[in-house]
mmCIF file with all atom_site columns, C-alpha atoms in Angstrom:
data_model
loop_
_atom_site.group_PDB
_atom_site.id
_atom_site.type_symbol
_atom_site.label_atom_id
_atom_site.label_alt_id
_atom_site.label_comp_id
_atom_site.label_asym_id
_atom_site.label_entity_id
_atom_site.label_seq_id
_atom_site.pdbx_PDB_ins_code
_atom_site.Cartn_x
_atom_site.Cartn_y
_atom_site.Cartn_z
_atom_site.occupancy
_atom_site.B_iso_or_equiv
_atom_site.pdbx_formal_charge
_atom_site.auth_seq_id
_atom_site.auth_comp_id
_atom_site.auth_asym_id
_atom_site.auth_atom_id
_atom_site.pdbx_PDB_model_num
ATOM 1   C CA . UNK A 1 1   ? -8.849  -55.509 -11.235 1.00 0.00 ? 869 UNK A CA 1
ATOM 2   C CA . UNK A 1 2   ? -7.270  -52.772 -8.960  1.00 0.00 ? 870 UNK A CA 1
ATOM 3   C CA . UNK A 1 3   ? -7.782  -54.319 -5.156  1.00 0.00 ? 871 UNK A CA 1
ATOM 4   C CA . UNK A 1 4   ? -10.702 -52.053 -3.276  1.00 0.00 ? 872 UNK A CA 1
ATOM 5   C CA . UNK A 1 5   ? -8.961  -50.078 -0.502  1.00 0.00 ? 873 UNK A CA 1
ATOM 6   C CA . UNK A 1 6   ? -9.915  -50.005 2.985   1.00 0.00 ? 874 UNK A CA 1
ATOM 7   C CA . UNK A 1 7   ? -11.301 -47.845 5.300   1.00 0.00 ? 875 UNK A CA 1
ATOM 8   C CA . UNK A 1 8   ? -11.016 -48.190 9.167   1.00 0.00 ? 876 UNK A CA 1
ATOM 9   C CA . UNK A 1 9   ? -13.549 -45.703 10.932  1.00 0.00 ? 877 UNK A CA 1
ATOM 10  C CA . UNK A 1 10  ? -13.791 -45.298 14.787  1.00 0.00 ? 878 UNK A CA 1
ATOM 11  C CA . UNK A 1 11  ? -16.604 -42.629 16.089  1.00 0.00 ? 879 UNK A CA 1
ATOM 12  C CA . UNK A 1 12  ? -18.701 -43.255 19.050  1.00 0.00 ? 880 UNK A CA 1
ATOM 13  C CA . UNK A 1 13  ? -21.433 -41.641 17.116  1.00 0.00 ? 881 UNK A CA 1
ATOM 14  C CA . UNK A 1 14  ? -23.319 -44.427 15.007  1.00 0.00 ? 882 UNK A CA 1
ATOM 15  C CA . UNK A 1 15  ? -24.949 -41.520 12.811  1.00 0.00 ? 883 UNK A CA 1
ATOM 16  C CA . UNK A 1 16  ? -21.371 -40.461 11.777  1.00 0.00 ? 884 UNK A CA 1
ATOM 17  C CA . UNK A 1 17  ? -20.792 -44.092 11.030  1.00 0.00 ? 885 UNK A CA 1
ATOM 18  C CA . UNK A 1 18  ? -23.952 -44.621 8.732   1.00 0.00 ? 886 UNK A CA 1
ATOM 19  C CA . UNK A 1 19  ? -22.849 -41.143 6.419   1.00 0.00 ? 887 UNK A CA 1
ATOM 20  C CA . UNK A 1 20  ? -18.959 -42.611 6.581   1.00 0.00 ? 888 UNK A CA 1
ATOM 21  C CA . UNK A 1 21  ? -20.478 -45.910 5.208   1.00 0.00 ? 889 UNK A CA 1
ATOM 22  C CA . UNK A 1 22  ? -22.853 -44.412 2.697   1.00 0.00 ? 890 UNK A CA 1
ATOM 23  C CA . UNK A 1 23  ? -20.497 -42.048 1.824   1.00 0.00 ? 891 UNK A CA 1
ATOM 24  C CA . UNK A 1 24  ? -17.065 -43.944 1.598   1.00 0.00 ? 892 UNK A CA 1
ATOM 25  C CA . UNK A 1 25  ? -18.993 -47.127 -0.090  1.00 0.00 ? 893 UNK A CA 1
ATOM 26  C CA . UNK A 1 26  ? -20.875 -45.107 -2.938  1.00 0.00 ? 894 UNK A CA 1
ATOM 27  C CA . UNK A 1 27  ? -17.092 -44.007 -3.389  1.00 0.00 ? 895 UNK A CA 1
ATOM 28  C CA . UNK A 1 28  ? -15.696 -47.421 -4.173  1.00 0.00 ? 896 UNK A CA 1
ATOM 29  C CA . UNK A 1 29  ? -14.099 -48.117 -0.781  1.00 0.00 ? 897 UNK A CA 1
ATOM 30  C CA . UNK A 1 30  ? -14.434 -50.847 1.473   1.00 0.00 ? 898 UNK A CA 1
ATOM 31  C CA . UNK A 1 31  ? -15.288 -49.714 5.029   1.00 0.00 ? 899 UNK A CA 1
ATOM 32  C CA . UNK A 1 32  ? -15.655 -50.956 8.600   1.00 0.00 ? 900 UNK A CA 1
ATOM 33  C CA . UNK A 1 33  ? -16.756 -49.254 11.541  1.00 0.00 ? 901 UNK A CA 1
ATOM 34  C CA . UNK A 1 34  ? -16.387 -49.338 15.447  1.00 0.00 ? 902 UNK A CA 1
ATOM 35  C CA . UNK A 1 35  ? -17.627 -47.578 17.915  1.00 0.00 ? 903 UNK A CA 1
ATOM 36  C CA . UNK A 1 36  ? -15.138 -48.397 20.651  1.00 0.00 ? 904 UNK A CA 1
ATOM 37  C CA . UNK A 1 37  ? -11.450 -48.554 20.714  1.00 0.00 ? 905 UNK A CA 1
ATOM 38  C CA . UNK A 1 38  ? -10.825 -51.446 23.045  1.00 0.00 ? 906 UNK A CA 1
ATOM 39  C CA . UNK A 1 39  ? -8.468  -54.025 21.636  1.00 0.00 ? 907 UNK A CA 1
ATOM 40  C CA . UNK A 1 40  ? -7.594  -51.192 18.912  1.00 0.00 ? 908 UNK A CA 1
ATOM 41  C CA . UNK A 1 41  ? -4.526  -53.316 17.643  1.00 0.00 ? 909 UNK A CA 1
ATOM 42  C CA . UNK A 1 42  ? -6.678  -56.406 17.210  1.00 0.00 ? 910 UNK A CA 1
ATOM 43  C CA . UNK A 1 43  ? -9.425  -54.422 15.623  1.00 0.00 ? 911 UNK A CA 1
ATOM 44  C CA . UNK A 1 44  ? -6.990  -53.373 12.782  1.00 0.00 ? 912 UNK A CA 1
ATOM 45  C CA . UNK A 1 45  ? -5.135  -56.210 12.705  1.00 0.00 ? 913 UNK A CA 1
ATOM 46  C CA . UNK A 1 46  ? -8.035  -58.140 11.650  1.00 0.00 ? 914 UNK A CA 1
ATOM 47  C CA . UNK A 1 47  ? -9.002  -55.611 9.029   1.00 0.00 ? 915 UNK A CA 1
ATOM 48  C CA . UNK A 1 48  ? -5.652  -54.293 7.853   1.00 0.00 ? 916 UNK A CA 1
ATOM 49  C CA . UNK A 1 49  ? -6.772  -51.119 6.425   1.00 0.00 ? 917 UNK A CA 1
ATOM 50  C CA . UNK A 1 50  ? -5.184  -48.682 4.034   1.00 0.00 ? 918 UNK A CA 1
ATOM 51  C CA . UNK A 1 51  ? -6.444  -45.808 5.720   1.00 0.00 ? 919 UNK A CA 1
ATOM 52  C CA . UNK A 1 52  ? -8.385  -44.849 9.685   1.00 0.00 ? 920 UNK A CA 1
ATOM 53  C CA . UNK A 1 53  ? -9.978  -42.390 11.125  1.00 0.00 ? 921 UNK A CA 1
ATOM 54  C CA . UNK A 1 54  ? -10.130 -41.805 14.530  1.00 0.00 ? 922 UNK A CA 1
ATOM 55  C CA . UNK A 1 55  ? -12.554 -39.804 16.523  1.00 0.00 ? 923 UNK A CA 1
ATOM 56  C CA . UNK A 1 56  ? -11.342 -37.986 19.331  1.00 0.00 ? 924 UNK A CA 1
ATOM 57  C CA . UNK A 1 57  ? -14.149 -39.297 21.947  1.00 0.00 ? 925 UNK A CA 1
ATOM 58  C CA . UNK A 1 58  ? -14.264 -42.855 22.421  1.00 0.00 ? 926 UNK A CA 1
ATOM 59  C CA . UNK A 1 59  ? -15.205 -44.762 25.387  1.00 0.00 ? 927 UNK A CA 1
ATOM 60  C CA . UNK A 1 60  ? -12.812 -46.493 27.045  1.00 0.00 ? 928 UNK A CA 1
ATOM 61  C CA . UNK A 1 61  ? -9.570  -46.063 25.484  1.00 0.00 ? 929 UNK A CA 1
ATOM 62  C CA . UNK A 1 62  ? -9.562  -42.429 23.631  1.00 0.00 ? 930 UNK A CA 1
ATOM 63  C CA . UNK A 1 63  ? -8.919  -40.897 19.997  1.00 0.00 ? 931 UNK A CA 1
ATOM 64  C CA . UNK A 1 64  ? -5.110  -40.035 21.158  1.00 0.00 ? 932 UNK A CA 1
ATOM 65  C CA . UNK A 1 65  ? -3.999  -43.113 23.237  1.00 0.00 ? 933 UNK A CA 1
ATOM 66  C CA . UNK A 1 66  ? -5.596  -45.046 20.068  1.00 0.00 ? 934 UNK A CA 1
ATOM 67  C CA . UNK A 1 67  ? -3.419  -43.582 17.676  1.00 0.00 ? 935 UNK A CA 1
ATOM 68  C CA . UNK A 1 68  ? -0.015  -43.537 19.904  1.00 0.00 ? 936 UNK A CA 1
ATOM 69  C CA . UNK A 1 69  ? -0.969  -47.333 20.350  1.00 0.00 ? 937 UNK A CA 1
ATOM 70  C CA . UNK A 1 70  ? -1.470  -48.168 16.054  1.00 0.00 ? 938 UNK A CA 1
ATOM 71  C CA . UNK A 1 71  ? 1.612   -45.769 15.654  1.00 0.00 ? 939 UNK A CA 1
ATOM 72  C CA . UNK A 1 72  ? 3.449   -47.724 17.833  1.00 0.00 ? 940 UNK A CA 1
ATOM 73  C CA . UNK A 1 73  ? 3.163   -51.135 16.407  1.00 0.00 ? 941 UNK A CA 1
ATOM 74  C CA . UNK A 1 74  ? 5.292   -52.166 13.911  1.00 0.00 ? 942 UNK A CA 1
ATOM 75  C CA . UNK A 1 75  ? 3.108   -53.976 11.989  1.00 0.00 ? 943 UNK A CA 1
ATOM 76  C CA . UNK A 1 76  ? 0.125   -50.990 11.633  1.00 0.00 ? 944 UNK A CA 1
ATOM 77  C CA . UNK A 1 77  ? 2.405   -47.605 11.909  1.00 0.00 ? 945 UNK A CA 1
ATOM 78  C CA . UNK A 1 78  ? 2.397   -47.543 8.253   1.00 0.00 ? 946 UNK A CA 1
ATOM 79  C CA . UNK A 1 79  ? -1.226  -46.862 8.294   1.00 0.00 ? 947 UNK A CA 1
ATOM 80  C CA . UNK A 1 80  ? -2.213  -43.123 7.652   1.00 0.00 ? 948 UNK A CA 1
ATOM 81  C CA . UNK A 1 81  ? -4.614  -42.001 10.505  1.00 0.00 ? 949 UNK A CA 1
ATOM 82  C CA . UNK A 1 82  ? -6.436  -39.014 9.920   1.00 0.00 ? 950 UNK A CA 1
ATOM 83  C CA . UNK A 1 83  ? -7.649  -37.814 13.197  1.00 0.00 ? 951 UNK A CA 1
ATOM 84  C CA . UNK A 1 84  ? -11.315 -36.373 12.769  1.00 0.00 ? 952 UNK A CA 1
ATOM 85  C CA . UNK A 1 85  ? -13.374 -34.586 15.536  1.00 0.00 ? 953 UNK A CA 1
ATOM 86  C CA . UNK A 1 86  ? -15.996 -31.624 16.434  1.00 0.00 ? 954 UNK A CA 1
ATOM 87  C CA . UNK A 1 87  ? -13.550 -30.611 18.633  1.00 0.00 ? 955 UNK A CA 1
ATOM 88  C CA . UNK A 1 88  ? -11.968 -26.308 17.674  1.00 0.00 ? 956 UNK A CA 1
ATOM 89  C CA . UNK A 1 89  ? -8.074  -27.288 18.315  1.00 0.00 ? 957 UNK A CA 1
ATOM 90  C CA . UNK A 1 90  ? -8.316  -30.799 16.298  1.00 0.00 ? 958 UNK A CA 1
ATOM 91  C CA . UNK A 1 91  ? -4.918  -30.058 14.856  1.00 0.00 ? 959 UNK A CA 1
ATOM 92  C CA . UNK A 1 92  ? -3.259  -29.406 17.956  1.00 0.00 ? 960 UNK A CA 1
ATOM 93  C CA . UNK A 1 93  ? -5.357  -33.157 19.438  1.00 0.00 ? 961 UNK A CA 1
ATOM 94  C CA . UNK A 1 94  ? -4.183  -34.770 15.521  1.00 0.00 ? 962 UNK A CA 1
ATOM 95  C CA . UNK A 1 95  ? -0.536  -33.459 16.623  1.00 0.00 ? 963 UNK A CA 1
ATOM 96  C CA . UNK A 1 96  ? -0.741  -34.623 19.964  1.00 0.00 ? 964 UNK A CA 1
ATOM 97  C CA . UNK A 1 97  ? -1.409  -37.987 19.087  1.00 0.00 ? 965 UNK A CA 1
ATOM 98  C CA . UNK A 1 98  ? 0.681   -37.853 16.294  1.00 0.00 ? 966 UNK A CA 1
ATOM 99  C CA . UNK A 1 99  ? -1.824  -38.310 13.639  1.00 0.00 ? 967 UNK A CA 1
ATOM 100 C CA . UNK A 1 100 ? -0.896  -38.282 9.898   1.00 0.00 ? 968 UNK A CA 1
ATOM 101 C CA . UNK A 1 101 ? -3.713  -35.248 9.313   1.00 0.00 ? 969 UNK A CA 1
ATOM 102 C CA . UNK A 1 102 ? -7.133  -34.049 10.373  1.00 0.00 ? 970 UNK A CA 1
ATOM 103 C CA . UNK A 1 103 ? -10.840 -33.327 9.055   1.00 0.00 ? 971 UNK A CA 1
ATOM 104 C CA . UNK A 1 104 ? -12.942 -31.503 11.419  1.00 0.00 ? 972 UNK A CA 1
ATOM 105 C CA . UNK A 1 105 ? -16.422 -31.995 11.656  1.00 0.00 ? 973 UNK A CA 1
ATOM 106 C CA . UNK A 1 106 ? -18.596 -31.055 10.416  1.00 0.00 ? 974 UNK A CA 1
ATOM 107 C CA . UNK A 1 107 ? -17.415 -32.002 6.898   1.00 0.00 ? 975 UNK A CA 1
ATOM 108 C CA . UNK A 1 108 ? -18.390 -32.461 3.608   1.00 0.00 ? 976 UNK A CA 1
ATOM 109 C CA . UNK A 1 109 ? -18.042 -35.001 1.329   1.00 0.00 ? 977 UNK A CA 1
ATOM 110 C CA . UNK A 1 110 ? -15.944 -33.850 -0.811  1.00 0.00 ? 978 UNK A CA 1
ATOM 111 C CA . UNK A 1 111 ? -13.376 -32.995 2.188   1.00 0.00 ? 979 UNK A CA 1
ATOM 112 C CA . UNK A 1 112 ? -13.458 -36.477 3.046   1.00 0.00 ? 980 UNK A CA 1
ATOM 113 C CA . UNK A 1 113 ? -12.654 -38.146 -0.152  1.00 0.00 ? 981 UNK A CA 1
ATOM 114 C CA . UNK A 1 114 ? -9.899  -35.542 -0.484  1.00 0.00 ? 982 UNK A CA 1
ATOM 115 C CA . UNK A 1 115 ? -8.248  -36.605 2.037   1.00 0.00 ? 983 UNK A CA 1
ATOM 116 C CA . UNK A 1 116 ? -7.758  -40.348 1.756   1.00 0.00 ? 984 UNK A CA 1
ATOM 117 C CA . UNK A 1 117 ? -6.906  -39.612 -2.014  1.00 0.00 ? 985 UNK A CA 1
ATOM 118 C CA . UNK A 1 118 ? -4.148  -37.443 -0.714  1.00 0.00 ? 986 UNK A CA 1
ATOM 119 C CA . UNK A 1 119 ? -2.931  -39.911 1.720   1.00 0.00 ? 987 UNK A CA 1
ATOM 120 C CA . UNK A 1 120 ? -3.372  -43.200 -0.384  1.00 0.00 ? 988 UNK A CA 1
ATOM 121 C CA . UNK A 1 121 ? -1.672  -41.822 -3.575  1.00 0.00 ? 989 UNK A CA 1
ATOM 122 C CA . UNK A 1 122 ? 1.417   -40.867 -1.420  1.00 0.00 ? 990 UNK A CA 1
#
C-alpha cells in the first residue's frame, strides 16, 4: 500500500480550512491545518508533510517570513510550498518569499489538486 501523502495548510480563515480538508481528504490526502504560524518549524516538524500551503495573512508571523523560515531549515527546505492568497500580485508575494508556486484564490478544485500532483510527482 502506497503511503498517503501529506498536506500542511496554513490560512487564518477557518472556512478555507474546512473546503482544504473536505476537499484534499475526499482526494486521498492526509491533511492538517493551522491557523497561525507561530512556532512554524515545530508545526512541520511534527507533521513532516510532503506538500504546504501558505496563506499570505497570518497573525503573528506572516505568509513570507513563514516560508523564508521552512526554506531555510535544512531539515524542511525540501518541502514544496505553494504560496496561496486573495491577494492580485500573489506571484510577485510567492517570489518574494521564495515559494515553490502559487494558487490564487479564489480557486477551484481542480486547480488545487493540480498543483500538488505537479509538485509531488517531480
Amino acid at each position: 500500500m502506497i503511503a498517503m501523502k501529506k498536506v500542511f495548510v496554513f490560512d487564518d480563515n477557518v472556512d478555507i480550512l474546512e473546503l482544504c480538508t473536505f476537499i484534499l481528504e475526499d482526494a486521498g490526502f492526509a491533511i492538517k491545518t493551522s491557523s497561525t504560524s507561530n512556532n512554524i518549524i515545530d508545526q512541520v516538524l511534527a507533521y513532516m508533510p510532503d506538500i504546504i500551503f501558505m496563506d499570505n495573512w497570518l497573525p503573528d508571523v506572516g505568509g513570507i517570513d513563514a516560508t523564508r523560515a521552512l526554506k531555510a531549515h535544512d531539515s524542511l527546505k525540501h518541502i514544496p510550498v505553494i504560496y496561496f492568497s486573495a491577494n492580485n500580485d500573489v506571484k510577485s508575494l510567492a517570489d518574494q518569499a521564495g515559494a515553490d508556486g502559487y494558487l490564487a484564490k479564489p480557486f477551484d478544485i481542480e486547480e488545487l489538486e493540480g498543483i500538488i500532483n505537479r509538485h509531488l510527482t517531480t
